[in-house]
CSV table of C-alpha atoms in Angstrom, one decimal:
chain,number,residue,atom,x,y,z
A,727,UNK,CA,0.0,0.0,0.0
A,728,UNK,CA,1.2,3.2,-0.6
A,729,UNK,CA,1.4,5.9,1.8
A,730,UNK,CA,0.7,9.7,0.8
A,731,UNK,CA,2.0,11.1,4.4
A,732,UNK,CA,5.6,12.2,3.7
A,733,UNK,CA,7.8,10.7,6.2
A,734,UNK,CA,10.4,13.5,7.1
A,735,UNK,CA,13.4,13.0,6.6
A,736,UNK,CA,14.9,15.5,9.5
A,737,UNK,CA,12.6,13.4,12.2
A,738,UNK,CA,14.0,10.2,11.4
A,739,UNK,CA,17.4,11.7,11.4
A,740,UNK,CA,16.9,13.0,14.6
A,741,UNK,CA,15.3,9.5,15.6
A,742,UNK,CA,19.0,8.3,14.6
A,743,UNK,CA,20.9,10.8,16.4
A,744,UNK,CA,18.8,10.4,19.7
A,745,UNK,CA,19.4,6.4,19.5
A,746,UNK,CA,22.8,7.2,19.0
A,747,UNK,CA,23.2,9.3,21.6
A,748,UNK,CA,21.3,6.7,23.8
A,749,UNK,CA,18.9,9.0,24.7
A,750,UNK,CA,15.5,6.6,25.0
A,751,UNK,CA,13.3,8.9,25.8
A,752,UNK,CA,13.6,11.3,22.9
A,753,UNK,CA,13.7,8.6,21.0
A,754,UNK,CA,10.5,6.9,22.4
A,755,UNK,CA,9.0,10.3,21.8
A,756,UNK,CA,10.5,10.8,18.3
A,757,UNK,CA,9.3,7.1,17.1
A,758,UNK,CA,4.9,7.7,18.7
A,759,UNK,CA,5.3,10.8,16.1
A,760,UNK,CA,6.1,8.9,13.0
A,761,UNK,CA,4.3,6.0,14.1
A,762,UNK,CA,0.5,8.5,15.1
A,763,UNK,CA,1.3,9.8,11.7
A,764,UNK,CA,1.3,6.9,9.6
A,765,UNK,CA,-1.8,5.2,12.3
A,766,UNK,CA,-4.2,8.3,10.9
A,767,UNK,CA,-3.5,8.0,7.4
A,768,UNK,CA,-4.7,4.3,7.7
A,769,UNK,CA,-6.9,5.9,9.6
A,770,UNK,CA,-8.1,8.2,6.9
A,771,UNK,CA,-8.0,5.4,4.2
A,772,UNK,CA,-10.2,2.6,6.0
A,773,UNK,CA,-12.8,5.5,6.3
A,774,UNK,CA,-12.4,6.3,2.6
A,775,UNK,CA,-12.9,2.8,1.6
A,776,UNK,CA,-15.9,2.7,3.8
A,777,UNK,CA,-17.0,5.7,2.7
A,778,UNK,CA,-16.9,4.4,-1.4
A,779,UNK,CA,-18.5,1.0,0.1
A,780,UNK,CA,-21.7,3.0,1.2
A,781,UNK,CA,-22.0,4.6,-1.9
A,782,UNK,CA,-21.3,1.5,-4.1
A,783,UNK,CA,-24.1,-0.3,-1.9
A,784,UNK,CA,-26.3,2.6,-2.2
A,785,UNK,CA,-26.3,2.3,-5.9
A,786,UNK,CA,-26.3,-1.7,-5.0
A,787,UNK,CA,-29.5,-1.5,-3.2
A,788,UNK,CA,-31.8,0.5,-5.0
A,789,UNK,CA,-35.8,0.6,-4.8
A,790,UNK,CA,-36.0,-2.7,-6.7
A,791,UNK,CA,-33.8,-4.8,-4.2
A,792,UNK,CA,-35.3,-3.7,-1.7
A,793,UNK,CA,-38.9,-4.6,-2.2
A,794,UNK,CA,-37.5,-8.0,-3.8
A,795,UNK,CA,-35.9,-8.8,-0.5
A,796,UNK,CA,-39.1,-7.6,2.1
A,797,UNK,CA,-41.7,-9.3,-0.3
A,798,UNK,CA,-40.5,-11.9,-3.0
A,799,UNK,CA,-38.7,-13.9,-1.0
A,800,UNK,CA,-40.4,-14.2,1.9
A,801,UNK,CA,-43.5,-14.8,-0.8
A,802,UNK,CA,-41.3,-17.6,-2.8
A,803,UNK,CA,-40.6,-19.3,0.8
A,804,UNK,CA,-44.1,-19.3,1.4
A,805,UNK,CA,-44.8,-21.1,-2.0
A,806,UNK,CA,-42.2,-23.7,-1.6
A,807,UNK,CA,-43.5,-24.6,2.1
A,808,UNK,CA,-47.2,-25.1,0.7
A,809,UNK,CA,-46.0,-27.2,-2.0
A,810,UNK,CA,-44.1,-29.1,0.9
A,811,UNK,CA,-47.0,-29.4,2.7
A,812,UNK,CA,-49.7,-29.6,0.3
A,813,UNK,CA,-47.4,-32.6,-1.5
A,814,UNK,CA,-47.1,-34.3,1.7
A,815,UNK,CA,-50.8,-33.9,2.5
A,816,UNK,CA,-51.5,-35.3,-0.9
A,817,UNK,CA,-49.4,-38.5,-0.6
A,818,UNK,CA,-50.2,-39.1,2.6
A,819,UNK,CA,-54.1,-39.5,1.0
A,820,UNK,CA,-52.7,-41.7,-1.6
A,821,UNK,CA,-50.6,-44.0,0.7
A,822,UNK,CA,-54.1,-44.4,3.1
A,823,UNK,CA,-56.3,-45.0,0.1
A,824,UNK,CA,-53.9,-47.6,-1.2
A,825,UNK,CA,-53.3,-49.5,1.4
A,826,UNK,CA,-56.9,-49.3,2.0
A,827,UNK,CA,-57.6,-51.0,-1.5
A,828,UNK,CA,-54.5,-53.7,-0.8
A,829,UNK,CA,-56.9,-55.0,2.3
A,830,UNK,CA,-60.0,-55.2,0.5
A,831,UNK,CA,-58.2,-56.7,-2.1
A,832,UNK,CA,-56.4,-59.6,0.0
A,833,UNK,CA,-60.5,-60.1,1.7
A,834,UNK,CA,-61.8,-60.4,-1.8
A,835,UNK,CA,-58.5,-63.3,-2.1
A,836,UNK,CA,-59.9,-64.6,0.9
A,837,UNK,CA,-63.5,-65.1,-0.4
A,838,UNK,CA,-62.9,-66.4,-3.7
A,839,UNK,CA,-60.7,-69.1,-2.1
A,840,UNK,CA,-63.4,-70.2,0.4
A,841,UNK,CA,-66.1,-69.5,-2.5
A,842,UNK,CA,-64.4,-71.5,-5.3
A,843,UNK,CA,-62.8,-74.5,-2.7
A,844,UNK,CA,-65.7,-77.0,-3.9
A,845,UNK,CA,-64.4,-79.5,-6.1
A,846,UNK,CA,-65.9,-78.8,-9.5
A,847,UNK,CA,-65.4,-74.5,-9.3
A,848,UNK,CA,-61.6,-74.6,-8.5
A,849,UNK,CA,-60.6,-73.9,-11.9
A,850,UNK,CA,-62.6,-70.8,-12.0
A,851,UNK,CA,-60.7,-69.2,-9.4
A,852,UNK,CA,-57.7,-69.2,-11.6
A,853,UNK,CA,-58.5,-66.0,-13.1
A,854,UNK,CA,-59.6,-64.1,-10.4
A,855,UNK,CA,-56.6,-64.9,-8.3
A,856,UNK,CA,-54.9,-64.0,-11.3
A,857,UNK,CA,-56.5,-60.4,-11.5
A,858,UNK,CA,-56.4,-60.0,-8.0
A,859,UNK,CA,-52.9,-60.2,-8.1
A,860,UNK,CA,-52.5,-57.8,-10.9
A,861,UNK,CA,-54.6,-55.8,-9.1
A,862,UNK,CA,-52.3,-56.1,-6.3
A,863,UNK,CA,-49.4,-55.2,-8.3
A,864,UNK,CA,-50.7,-51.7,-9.9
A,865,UNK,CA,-51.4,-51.2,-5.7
A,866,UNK,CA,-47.5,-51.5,-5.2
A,867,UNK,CA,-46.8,-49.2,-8.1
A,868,UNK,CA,-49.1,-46.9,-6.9
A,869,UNK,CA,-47.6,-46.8,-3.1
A,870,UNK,CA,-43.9,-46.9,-4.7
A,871,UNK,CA,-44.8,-43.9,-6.7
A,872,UNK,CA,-45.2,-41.9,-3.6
A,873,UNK,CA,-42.2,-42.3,-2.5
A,874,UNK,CA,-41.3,-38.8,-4.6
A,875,UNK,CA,-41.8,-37.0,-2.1
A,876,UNK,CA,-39.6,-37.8,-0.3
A,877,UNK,CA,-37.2,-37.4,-2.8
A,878,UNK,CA,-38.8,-33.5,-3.7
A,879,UNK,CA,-39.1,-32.7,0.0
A,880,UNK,CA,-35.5,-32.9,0.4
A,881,UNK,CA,-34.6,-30.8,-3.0
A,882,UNK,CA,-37.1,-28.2,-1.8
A,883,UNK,CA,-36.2,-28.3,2.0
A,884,UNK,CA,-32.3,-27.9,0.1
A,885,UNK,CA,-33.8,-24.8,-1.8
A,886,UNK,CA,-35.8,-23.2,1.3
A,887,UNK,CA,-32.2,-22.9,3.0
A,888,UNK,CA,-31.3,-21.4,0.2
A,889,UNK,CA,-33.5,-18.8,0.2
A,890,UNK,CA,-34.1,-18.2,3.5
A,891,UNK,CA,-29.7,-17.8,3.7
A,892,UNK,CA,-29.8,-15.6,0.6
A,893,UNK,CA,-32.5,-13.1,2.2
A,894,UNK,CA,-30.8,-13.1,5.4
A,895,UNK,CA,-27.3,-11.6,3.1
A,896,UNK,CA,-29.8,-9.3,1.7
A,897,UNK,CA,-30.9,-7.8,4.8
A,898,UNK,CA,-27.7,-7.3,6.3
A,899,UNK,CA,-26.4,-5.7,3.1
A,900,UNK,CA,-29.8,-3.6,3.2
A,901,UNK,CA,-28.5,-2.1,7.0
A,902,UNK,CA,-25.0,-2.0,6.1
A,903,UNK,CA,-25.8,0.2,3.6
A,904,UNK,CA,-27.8,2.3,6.4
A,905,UNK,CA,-31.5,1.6,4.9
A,906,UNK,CA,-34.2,0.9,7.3
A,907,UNK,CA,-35.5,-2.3,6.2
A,908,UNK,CA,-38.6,-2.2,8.8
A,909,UNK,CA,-39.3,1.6,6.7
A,910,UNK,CA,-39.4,-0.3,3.4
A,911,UNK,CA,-42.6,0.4,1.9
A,912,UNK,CA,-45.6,-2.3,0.7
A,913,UNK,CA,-46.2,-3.7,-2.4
A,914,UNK,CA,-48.1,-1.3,-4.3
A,915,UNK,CA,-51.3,-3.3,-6.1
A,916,UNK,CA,-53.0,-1.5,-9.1
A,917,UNK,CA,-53.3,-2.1,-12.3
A,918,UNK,CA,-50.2,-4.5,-12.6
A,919,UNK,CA,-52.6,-6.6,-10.1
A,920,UNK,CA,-55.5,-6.4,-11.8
A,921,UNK,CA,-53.6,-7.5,-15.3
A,922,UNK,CA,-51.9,-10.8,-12.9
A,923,UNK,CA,-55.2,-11.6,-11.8
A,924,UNK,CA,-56.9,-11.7,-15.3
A,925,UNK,CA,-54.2,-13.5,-16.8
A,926,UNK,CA,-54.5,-16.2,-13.7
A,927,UNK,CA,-52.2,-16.2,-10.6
A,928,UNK,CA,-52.8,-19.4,-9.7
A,929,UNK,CA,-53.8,-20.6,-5.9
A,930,UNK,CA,-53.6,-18.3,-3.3
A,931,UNK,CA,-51.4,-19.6,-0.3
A,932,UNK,CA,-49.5,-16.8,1.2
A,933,UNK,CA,-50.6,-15.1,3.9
A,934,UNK,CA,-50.9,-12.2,1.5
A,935,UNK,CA,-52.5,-13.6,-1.7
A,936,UNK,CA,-55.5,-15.0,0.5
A,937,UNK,CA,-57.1,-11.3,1.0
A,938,UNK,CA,-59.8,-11.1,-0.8
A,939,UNK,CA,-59.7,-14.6,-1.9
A,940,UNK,CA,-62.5,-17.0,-1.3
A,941,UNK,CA,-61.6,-19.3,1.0
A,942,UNK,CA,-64.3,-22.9,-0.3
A,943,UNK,CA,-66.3,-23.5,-2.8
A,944,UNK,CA,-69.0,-22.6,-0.3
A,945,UNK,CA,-67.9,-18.7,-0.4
A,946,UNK,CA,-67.4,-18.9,-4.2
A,947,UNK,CA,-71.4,-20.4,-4.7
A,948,UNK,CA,-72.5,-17.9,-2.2
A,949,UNK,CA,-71.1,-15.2,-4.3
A,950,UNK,CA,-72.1,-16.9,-7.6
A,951,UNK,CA,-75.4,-17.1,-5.9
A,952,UNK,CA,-76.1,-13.4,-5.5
A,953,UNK,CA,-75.3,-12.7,-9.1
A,954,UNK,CA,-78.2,-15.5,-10.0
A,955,UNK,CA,-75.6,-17.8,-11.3
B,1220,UNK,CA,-83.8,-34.1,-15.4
B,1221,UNK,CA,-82.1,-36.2,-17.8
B,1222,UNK,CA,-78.5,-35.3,-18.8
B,1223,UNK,CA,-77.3,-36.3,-22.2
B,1224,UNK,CA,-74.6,-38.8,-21.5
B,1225,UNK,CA,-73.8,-38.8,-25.1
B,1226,UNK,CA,-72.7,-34.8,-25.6
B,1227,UNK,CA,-69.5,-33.8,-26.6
B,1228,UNK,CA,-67.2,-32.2,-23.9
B,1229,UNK,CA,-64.3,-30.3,-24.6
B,1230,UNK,CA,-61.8,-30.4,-21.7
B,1231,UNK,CA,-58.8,-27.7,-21.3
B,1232,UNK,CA,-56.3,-27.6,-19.1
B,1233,UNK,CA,-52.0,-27.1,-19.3
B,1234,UNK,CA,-51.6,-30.1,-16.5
B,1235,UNK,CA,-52.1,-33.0,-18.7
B,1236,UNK,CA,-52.8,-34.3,-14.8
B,1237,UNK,CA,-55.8,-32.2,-14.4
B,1238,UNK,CA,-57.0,-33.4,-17.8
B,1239,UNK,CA,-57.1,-37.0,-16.8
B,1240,UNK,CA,-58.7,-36.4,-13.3
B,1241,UNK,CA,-61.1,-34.6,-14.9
B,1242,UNK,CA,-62.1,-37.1,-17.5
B,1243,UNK,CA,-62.1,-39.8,-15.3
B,1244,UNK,CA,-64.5,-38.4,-13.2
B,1245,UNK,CA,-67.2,-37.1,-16.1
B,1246,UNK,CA,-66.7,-41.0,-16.7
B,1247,UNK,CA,-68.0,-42.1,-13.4
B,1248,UNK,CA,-70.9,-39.8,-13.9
B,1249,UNK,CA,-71.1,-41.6,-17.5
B,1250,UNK,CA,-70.2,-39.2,-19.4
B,1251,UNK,CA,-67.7,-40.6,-22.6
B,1252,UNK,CA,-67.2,-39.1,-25.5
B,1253,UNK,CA,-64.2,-36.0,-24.7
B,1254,UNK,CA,-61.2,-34.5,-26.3
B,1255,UNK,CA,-58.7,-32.5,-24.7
B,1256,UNK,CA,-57.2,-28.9,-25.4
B,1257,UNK,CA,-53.6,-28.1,-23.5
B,1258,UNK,CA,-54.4,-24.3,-23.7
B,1259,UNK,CA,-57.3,-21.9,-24.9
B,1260,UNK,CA,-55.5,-20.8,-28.0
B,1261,UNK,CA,-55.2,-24.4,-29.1
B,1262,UNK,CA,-58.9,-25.1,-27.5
B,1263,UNK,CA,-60.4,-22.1,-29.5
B,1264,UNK,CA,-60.2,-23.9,-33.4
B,1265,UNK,CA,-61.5,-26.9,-31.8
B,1266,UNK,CA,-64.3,-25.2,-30.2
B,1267,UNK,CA,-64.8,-23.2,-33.5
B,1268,UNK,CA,-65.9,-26.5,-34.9
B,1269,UNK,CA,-68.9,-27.0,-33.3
B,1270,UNK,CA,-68.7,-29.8,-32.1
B,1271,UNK,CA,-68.3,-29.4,-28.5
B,1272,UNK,CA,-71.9,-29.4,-26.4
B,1273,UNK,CA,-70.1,-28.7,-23.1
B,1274,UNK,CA,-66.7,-26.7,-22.5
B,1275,UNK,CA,-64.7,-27.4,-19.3
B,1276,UNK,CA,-61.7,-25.3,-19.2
B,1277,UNK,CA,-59.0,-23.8,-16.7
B,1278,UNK,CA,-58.1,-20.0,-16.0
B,1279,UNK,CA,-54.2,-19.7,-15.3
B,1280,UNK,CA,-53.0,-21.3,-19.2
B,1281,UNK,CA,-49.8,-19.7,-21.0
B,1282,UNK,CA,-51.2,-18.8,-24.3
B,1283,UNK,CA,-55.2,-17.9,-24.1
B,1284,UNK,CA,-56.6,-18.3,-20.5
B,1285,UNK,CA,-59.5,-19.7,-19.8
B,1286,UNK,CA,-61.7,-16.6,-19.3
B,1287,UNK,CA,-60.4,-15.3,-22.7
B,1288,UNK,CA,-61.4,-18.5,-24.4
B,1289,UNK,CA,-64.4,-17.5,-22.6
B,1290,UNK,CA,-65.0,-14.5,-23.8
B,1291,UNK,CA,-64.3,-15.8,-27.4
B,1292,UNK,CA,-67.2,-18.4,-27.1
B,1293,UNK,CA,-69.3,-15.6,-26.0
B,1294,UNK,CA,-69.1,-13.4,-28.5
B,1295,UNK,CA,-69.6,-16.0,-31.5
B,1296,UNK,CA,-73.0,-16.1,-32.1
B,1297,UNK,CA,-72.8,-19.7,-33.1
B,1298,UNK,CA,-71.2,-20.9,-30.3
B,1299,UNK,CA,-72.4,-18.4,-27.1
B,1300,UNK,CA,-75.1,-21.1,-25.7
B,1301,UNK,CA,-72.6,-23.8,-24.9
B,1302,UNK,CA,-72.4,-24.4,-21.5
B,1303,UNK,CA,-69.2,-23.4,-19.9
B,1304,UNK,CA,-68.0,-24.1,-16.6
B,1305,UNK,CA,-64.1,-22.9,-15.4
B,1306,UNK,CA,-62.4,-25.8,-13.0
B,1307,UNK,CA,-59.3,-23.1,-11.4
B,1308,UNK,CA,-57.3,-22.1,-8.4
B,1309,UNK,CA,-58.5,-18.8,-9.1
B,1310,UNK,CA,-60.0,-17.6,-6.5
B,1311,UNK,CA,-60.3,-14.0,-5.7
B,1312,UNK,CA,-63.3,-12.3,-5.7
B,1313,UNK,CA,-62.8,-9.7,-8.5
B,1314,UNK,CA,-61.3,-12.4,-10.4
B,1315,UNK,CA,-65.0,-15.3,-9.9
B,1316,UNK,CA,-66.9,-11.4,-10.6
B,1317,UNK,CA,-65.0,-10.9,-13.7
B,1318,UNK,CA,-66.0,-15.0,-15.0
B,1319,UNK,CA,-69.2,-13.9,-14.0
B,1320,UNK,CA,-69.5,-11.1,-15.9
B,1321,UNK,CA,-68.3,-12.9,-19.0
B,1322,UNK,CA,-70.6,-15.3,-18.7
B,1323,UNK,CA,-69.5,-18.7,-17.0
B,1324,UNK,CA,-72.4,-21.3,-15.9
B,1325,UNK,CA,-70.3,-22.8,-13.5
B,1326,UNK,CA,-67.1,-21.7,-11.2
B,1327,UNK,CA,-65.3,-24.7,-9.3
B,1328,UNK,CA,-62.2,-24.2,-7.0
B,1329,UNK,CA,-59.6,-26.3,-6.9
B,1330,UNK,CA,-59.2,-28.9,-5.2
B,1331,UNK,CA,-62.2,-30.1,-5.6
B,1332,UNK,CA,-64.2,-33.1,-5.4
B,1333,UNK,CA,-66.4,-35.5,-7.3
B,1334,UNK,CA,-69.8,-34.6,-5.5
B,1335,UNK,CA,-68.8,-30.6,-6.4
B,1336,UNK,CA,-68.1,-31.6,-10.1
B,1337,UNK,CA,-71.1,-33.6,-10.1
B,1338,UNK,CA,-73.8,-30.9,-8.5
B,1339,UNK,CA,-72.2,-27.9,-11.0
B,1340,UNK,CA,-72.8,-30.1,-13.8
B,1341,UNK,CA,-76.3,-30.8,-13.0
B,1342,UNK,CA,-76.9,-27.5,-12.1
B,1343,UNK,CA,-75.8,-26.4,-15.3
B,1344,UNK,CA,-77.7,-28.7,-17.4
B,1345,UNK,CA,-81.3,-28.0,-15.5
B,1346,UNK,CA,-80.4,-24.2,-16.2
B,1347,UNK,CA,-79.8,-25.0,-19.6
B,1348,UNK,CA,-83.1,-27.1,-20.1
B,1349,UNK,CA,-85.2,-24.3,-18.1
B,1350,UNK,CA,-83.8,-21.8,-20.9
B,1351,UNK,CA,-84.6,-24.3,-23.5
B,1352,UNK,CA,-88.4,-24.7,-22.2
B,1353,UNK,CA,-89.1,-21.1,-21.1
């Protein structure tokens, strides 16, 4: 690094002379001046450089950033976690209603071997048995297909700490670079809204997205109602 | 009142998923003859046929949504009788006003079930048939 304080040339001679002379306490003396001079032009510099990184993050962190950070990510993290939960809810369904169908298969088994056990009808259990178990067969493939979730959960648990590490960068860069992130404005909703919703926004699962939403099909008939539909 | 099991539906929707729950339950409720549409803009030519007696049809699709699809069957005069009923997530209340407004006979929220599907079907159809005898 270079240094822009001159270093004079007659103090470190007299540094020299005074150590010569064994004289420690002018030299002590001599040696805090040179050494205070050089400590406040570092001092000066690191305050420059901080200066410029306050400017460079105010340009960094304009209006844009800011709103991205207070409102789409926490909205994206809300996303991910209802198609977490919503997945799981939706396997877990599945998985009840298969194994449900894999016992009423294995009692229909049971009947059409006591049924058919006579003598003369055996051979015509041959081809139930053989349905049943191809029956019971799509019921494995049905229960081993759920097993995606698991799989998923962990790729979106992976991109939730992601996110949620990537906003939290955000936000500190956001007070480094002295904003108020609590003073960061809402969302504003007009017509850019009122486009979204037209062209279709999807389901509503944030917190946010639910105002105004209609929460069953109940609430949706009731309003269909009043307009004779 | 009896439902013609026969009619031709028309069923649109981007998640070939949706499309096959859907179809599978107008088939428990006997329904049989259907063709599919992945998206209002490729729905529209097909409905432009005439051959479709029934259109079900999502909101939320890339090309041509499902209220603009909609809107087109509304304003042919060949084609602005046939029953339409939206199956979509959307569910705000300026967005059901705005279906409403452009003419939907039926408004289903997703998830739904097969008793829903079933009563807005039947609701449509009796509707239909009261216009048809009054």
């Amino acid at each position: 690094m270079t240094c822009a304080t001159h270093i004079e040339i007659k103090k470190v001679q007299a540094l020299l002379n005074a150590l010569q002379e064994n004289d420690q306490t002018q030299a002590a003396m001599l040696l805090d001046e040179l050494t205070q001079l050089r400590e406040s032009e570092l001092y000066q510099r690191l305050s420059s450089l901080t200066n410029n990184l306050h400017d460079t993050l105010d340009e960094l962190v304009d209006n844009r950033l800011l709103l991205q950070t207070k409102h789409d990510l926490p909205d994206v993290t809300e996303r991910l976690e209802y198609v977490l939960s919503s997945t799981d809810e939706a396997c877990s369904k599945t998985l009840a209603s298969t194994e449900r169908a894999m016992d009423l298969s294995e009692s229909i088994a049971l009947l059409v071997q006591e049924s058919f056990n006579e003598g003369s009808n055996k051979n015509r259990s041959e081809p139930l048995q053989k349905q049943l178990n191809e029956l019971n067969t799509e019921l494995t493939n049905i229960l081993l297909a759920q097993s995606f979730q698991d799989l998923t959960g962990q790729v979106l648990n992976r991109v939730l700490l992601t996110v949620s590490a990537l906003e939290q960068s955000l936000i500190q860069l956001i007070s480094d670079s002295r904003h108020d992130y609590d003073a960061i404005p809402d969302k504003e909703e007009g017509d850019e809204q009122k486009q979204d919703e037209m062209k279709g926004i999807g389901p509503n699962v944030t917190q946010k997205s639910k105002q105004n939403s209609m929460d069953s099909q109940d609430a949706v008939d009731d309003l269909l109602g009043e307009l004779g539909i | 009142m009896q439902m013609n099991r026969d009619m031709n539906i028309l069923v649109v929707d981007d998640f070939s998923t949706m499309r096959r729950i859907v179809k599978n339950l107008l088939k428990e409720l006997g329904f049989h003859k259907f063709d599919e549409a992945d998206d209002g803009a490729t729905a529209w030519p097909m409905v432009q046929t005439g051959k479709y007696d029934f259109i079900v049809s999502d909101w939320n699709m890339p090309d041509m949504t499902g209220l603009e699809l909609l809107k087109h069957v509304r304003a042919d005069a060949n084609l602005q009788n046939t029953p339409f009923l939206l199956i979509t997530a959307e569910a705000k209340r300026s967005q059901i006003l705005e279906a409403a407004q452009a003419g939907v006979d039926g408004y289903i929220v997703k998830p739904f079930t097969a008793a829903t599907l079933n009563a807005k079907i039947h609701k449509i159809f009796e509707r239909v048939a009261e216009r048809q005898n009054g």
